[in-house]
Short mmCIF file of C-alpha atoms and ligand atoms in Angstrom, two decimals:
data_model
loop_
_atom_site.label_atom_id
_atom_site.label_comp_id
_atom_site.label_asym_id
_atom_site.label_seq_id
_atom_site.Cartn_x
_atom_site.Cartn_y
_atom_site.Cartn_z
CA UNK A 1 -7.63 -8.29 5.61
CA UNK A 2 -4.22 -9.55 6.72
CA UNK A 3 -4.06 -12.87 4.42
CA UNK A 4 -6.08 -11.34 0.90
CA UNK A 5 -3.94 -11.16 -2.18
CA UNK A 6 -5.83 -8.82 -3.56
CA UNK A 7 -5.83 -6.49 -0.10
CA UNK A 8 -2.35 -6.87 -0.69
CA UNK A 9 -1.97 -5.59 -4.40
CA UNK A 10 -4.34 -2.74 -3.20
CA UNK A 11 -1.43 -1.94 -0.58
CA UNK A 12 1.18 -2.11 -3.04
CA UNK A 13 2.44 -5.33 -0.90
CA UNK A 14 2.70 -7.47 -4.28
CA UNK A 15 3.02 -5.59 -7.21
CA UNK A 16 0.73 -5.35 -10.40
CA UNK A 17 0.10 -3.57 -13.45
CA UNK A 18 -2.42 -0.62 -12.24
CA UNK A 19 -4.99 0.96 -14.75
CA UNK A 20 -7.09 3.28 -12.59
CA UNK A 21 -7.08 4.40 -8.70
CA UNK A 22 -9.32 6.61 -6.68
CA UNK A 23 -10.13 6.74 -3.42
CA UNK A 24 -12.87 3.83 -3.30
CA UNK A 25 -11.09 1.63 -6.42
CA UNK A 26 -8.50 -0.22 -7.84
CA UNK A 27 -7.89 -1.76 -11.43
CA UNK A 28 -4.95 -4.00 -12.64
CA UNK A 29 -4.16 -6.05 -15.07
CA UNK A 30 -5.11 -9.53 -14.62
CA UNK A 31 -1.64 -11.78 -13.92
CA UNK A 32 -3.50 -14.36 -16.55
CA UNK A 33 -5.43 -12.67 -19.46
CA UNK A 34 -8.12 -14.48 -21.15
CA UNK A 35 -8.62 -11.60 -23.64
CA UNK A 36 -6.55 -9.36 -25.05
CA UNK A 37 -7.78 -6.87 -22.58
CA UNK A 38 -8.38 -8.41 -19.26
CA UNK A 39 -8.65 -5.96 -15.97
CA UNK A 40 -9.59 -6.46 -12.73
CA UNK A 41 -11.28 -3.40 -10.64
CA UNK A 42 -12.01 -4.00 -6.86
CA UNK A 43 -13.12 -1.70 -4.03
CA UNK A 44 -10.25 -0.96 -1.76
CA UNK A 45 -12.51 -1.99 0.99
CA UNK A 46 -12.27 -5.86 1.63
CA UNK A 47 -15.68 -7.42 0.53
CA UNK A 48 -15.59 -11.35 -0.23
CA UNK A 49 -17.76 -11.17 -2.99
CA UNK A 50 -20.83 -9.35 -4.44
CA UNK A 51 -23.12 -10.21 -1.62
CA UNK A 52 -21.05 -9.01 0.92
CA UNK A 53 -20.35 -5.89 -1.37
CA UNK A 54 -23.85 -5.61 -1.19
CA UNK A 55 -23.71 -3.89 2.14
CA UNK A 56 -22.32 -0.89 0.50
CA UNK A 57 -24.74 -0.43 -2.25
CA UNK A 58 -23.35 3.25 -3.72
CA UNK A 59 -20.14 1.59 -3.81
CA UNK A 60 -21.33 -1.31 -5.99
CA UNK A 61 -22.83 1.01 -8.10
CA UNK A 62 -19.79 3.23 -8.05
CA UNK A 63 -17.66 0.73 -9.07
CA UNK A 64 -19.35 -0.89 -11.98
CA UNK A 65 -19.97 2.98 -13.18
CA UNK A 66 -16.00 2.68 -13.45
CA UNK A 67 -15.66 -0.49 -14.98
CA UNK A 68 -17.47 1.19 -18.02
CA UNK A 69 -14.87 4.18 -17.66
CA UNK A 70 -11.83 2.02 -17.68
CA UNK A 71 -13.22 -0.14 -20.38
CA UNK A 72 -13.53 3.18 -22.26
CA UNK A 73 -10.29 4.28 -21.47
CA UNK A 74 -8.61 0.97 -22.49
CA UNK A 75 -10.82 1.78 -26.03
CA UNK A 76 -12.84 -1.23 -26.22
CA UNK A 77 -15.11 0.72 -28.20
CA UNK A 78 -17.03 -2.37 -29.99
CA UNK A 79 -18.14 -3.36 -26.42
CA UNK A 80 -16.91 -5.47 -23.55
CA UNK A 81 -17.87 -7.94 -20.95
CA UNK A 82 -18.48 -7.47 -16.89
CA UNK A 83 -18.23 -10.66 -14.77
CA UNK A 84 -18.05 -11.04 -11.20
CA UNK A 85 -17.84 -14.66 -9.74
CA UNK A 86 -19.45 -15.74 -6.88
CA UNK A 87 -18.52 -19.02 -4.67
CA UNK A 88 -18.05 -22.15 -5.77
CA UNK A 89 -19.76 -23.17 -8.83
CA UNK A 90 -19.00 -19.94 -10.49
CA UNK A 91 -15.23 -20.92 -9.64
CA UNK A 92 -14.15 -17.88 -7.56
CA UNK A 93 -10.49 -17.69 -6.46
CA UNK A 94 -10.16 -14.68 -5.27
CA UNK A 95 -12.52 -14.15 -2.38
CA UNK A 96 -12.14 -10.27 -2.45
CA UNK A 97 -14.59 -9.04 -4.63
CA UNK A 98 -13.62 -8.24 -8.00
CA UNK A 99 -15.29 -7.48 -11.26
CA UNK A 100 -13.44 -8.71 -14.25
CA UNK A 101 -13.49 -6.46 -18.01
CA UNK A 102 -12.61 -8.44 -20.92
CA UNK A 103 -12.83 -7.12 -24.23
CA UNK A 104 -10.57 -6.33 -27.31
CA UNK A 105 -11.92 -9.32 -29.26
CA UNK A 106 -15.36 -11.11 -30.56
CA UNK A 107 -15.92 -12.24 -26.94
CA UNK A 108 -17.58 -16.24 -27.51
CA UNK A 109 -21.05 -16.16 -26.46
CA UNK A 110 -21.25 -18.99 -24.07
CA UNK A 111 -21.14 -17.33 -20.62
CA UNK A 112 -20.95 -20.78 -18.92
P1 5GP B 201 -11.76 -15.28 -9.96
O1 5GP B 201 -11.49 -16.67 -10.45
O2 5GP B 201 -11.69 -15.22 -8.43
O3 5GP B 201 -13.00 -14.65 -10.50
O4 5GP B 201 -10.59 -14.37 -10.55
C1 5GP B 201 -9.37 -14.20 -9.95
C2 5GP B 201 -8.45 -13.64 -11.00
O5 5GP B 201 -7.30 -13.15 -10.35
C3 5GP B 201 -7.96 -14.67 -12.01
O6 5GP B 201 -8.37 -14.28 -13.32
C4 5GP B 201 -6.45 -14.68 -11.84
O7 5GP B 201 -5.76 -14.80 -13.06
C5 5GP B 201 -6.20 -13.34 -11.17
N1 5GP B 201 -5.03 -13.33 -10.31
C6 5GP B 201 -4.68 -14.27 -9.38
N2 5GP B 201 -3.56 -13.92 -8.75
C7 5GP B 201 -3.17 -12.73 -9.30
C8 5GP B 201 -2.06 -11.85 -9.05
O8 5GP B 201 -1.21 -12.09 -8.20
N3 5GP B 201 -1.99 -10.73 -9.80
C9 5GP B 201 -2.92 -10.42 -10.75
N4 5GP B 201 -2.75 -9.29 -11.44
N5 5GP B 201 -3.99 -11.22 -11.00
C10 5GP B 201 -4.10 -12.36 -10.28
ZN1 ZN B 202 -9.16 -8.20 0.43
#
């Protein structure tokens, strides 16, 4: 996708801070934590957000296999949260799907 930041981090267009890269993923740092550890891993493959991912179901699974990896890595061993937003009301920005990991504190537990 021509006009997708996050196509364009992928690339290595616009830089970031990169965690973990395969062939099917990418993780970076998010540009504006909200925890001390804040990463964002995306499939390399455009998808505009889980539903569309959902067309490639190995990959979804694939890639939220990793997001445990890379939360292990980054040693949030006291646990850690996956969210992925979708449209609108869950306030998504970025319309390349992306699962966020946030951990490294007592996360608040409101979700909403
Ligand atoms: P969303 O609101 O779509 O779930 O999340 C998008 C995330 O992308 C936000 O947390 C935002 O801080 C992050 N973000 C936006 N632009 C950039 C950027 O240029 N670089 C990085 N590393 N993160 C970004
Ligand atoms: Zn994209």
């Amino acid at each position: 996708m021509d006009d997708c930041l996050f196509c364009k981090i992928i690339e290595g267009k616009i830089p970031s801070s990169k965690v973990y890269e395969d062939e099917k993923v990418y993780a970076f740092r998010d540009i504006n934590p909200q925890a001390p550890v804040h990463v964002l891993v995306v499939p390399k493959a455009h998808y505009s957000d889980v539903k569309d991912a959902a067309k490639d179901q190995a990959l979804l699974g694939y890639l939220f296999a990793k997001c445990g990896e890379i939360a292990e890595s980054e040693g949030l061993k006291n646990g850690f949260r996956l969210i992925t937003n979708c449209g609108d009301d869950a306030c998504q920005s970025v319309h390349h799907m992306h699962v966020h990991i946030l951990g490294g504190t007592k996360l608040t537990d409101k979700m909403g």
